[in-house]
mmCIF file of C-alpha atoms in Angstrom:
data_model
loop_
_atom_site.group_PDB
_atom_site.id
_atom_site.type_symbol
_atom_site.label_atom_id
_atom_site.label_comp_id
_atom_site.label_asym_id
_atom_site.label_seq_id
_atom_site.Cartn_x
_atom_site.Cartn_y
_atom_site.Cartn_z
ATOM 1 C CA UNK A 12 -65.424 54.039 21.669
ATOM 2 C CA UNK A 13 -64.722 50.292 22.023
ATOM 3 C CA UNK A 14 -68.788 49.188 21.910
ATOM 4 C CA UNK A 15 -69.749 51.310 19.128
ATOM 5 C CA UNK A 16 -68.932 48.728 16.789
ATOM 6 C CA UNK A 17 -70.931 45.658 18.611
ATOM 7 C CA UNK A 18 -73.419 48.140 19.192
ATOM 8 C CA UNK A 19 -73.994 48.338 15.516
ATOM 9 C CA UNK A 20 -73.146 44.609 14.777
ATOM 10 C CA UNK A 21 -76.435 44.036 17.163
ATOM 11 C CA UNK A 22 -78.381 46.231 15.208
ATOM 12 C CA UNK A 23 -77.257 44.969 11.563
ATOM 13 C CA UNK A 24 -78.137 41.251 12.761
ATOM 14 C CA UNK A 25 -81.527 42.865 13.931
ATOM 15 C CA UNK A 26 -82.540 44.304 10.316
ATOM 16 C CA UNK A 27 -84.928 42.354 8.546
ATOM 17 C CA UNK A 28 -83.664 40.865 5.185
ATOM 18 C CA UNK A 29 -87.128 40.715 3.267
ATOM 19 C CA UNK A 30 -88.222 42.677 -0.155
ATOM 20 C CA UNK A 31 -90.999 44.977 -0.051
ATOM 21 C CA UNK A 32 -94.205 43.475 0.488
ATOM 22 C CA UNK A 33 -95.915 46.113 -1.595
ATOM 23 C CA UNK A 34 -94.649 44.902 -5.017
ATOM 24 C CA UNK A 35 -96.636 44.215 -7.977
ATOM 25 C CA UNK A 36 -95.365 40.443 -8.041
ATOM 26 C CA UNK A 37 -97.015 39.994 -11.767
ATOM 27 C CA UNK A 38 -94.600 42.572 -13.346
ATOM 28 C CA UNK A 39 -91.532 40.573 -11.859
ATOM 29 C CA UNK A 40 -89.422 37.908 -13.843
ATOM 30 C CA UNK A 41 -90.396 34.175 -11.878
ATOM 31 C CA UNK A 42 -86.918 33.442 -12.178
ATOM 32 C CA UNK A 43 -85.820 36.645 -10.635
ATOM 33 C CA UNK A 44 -88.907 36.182 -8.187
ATOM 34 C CA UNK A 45 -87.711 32.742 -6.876
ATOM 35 C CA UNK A 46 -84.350 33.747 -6.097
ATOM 36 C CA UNK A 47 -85.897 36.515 -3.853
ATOM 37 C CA UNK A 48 -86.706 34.353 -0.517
ATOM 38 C CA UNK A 49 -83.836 32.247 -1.095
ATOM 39 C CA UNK A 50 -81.751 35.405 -0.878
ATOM 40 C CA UNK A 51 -83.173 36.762 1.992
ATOM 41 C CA UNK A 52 -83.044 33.694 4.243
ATOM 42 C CA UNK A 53 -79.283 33.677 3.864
ATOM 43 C CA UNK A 54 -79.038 36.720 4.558
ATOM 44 C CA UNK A 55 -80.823 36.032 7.498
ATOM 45 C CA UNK A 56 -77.709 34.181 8.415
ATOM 46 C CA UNK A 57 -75.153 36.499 8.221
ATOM 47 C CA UNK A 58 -73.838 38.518 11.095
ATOM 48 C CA UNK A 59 -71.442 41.267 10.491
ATOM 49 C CA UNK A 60 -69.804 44.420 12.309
ATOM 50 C CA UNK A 61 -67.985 47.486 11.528
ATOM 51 C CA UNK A 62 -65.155 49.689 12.322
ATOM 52 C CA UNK A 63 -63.555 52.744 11.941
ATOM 53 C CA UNK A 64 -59.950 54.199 11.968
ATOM 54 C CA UNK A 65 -60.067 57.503 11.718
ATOM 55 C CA UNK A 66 -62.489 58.494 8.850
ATOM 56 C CA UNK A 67 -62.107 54.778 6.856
ATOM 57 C CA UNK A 68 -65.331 52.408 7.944
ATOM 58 C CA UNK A 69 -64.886 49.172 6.679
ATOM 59 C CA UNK A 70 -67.500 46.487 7.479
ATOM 60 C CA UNK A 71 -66.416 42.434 8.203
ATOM 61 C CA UNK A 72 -68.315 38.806 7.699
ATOM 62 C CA UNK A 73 -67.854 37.442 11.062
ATOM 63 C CA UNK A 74 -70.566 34.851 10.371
ATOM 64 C CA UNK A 75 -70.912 34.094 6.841
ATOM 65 C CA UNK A 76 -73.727 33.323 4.773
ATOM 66 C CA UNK A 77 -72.134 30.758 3.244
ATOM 67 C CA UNK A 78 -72.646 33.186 -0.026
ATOM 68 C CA UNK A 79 -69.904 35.929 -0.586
ATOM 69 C CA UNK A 80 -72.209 37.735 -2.784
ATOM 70 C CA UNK A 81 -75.190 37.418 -0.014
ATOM 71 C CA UNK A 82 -72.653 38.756 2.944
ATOM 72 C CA UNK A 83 -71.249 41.518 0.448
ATOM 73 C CA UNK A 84 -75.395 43.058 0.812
ATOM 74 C CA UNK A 85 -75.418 42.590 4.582
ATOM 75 C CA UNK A 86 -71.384 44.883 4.177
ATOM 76 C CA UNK A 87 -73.372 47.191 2.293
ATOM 77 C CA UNK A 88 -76.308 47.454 4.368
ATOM 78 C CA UNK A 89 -74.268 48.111 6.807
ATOM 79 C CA UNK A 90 -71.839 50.779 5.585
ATOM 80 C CA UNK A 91 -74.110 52.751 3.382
ATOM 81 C CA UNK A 92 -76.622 53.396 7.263
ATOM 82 C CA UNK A 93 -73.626 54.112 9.219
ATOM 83 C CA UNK A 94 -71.914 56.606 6.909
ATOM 84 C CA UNK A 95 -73.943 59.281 7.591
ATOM 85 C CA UNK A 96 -74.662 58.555 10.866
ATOM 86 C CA UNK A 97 -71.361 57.825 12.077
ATOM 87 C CA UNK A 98 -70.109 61.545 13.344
ATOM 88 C CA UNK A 99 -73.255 61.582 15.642
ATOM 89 C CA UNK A 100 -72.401 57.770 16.596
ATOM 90 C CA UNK A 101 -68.588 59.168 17.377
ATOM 91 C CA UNK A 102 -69.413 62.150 18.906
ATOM 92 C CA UNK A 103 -72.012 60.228 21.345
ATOM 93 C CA UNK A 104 -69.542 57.497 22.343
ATOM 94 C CA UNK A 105 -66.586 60.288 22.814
ATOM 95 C CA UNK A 106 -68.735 62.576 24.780
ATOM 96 C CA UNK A 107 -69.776 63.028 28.023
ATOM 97 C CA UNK A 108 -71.658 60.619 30.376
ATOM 98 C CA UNK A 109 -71.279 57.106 31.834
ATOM 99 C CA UNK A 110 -70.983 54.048 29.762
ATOM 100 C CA UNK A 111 -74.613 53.345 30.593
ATOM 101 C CA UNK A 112 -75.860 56.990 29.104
ATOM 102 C CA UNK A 113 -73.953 56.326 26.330
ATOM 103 C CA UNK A 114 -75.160 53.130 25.254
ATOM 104 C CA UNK A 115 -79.034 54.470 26.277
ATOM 105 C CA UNK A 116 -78.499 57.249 23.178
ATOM 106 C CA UNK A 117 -76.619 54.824 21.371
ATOM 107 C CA UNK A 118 -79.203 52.285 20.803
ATOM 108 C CA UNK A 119 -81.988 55.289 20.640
ATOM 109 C CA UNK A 120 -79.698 56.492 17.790
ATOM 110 C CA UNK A 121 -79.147 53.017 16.162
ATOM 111 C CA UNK A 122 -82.881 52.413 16.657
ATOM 112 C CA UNK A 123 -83.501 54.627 13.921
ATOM 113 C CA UNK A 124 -80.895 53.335 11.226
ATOM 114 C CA UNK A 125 -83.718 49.846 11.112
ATOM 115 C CA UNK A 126 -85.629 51.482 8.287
ATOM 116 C CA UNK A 127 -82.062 52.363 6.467
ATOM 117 C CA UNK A 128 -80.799 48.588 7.107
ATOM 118 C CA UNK A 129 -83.967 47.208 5.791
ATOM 119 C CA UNK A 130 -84.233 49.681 2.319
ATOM 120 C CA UNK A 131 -80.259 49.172 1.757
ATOM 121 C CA UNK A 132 -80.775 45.086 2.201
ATOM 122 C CA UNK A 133 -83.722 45.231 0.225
ATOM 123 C CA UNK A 134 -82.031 47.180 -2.656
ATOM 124 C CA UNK A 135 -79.119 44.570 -2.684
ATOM 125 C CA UNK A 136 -81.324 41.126 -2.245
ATOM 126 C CA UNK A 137 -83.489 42.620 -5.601
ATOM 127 C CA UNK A 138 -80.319 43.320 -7.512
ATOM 128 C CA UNK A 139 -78.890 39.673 -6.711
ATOM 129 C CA UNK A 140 -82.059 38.412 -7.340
ATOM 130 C CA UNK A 141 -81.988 39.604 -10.865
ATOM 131 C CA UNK A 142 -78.559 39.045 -11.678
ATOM 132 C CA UNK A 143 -79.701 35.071 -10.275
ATOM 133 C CA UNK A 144 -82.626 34.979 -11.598
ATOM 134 C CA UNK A 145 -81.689 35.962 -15.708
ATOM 135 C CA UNK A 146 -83.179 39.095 -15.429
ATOM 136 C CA UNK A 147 -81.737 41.870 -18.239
#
């Protein structure tokens, strides 16, 4: 199971890191509003991987942000997909099959966490955002 955590670090730098584009903009704070993109393109920045010993996941920085706060979202992002997808990750990468099978339904699995990464990242950049932006 050694590259089932840089198979997932590939896929969390892969996520997008914007907000919705479907939000009613005019209902939204400006201050809370112009912390938003500034949010998201540090989080842009952030690379980050996962592991797990026995049933514990735990998520690490291993290129920061430069904003603990803004690589605590991309942690999140992170752990909150994987959790429930981690005893199909496990039982594909201790199964049967070469390396290269393995890795084929690893990143067809993975492949479907995106929308998951993107929600979770979205969730976090709009709650920073408000506690930034002097939102109550």
């Amino acid at each position: 199971m050694g590259w089932l955590a840089p198979a997932l670090l590939i896929m969390a730098q892969a996520a997008p890191a914007g907000a919705p584009a479907n939000v009613d903009r005019s209902r939204i704070d400006p201050g809370v509003a112009a912390q938003v993109p500034k949010i998201a393109e540090k989080l842009r920045d952030w690379r980050g991987g996962w592991g797990a010993v026995g049933d514990k996941l735990a998520c690490k920085t291993v290129r920061s942000s430069g904003d603990e706060e803004i690589d605590a979202i991309g942690c999140y992002a992170t752990l909150s997909c994987v959790k429930p997808a981690y005893p199909e990750l496990k039982a594909i990468a201790d199964g049967k099959g070469t390396e290269d099978e393995k890795k084929a339904r690893m990143r067809a699995h993975l492949d479907g966490l995106q929308t998951c990464m993107t929600q979770y990242r979205g969730q976090g950049i709009a709650a920073l955002a408000r506690k930034r932006g002097g939102a109550k």
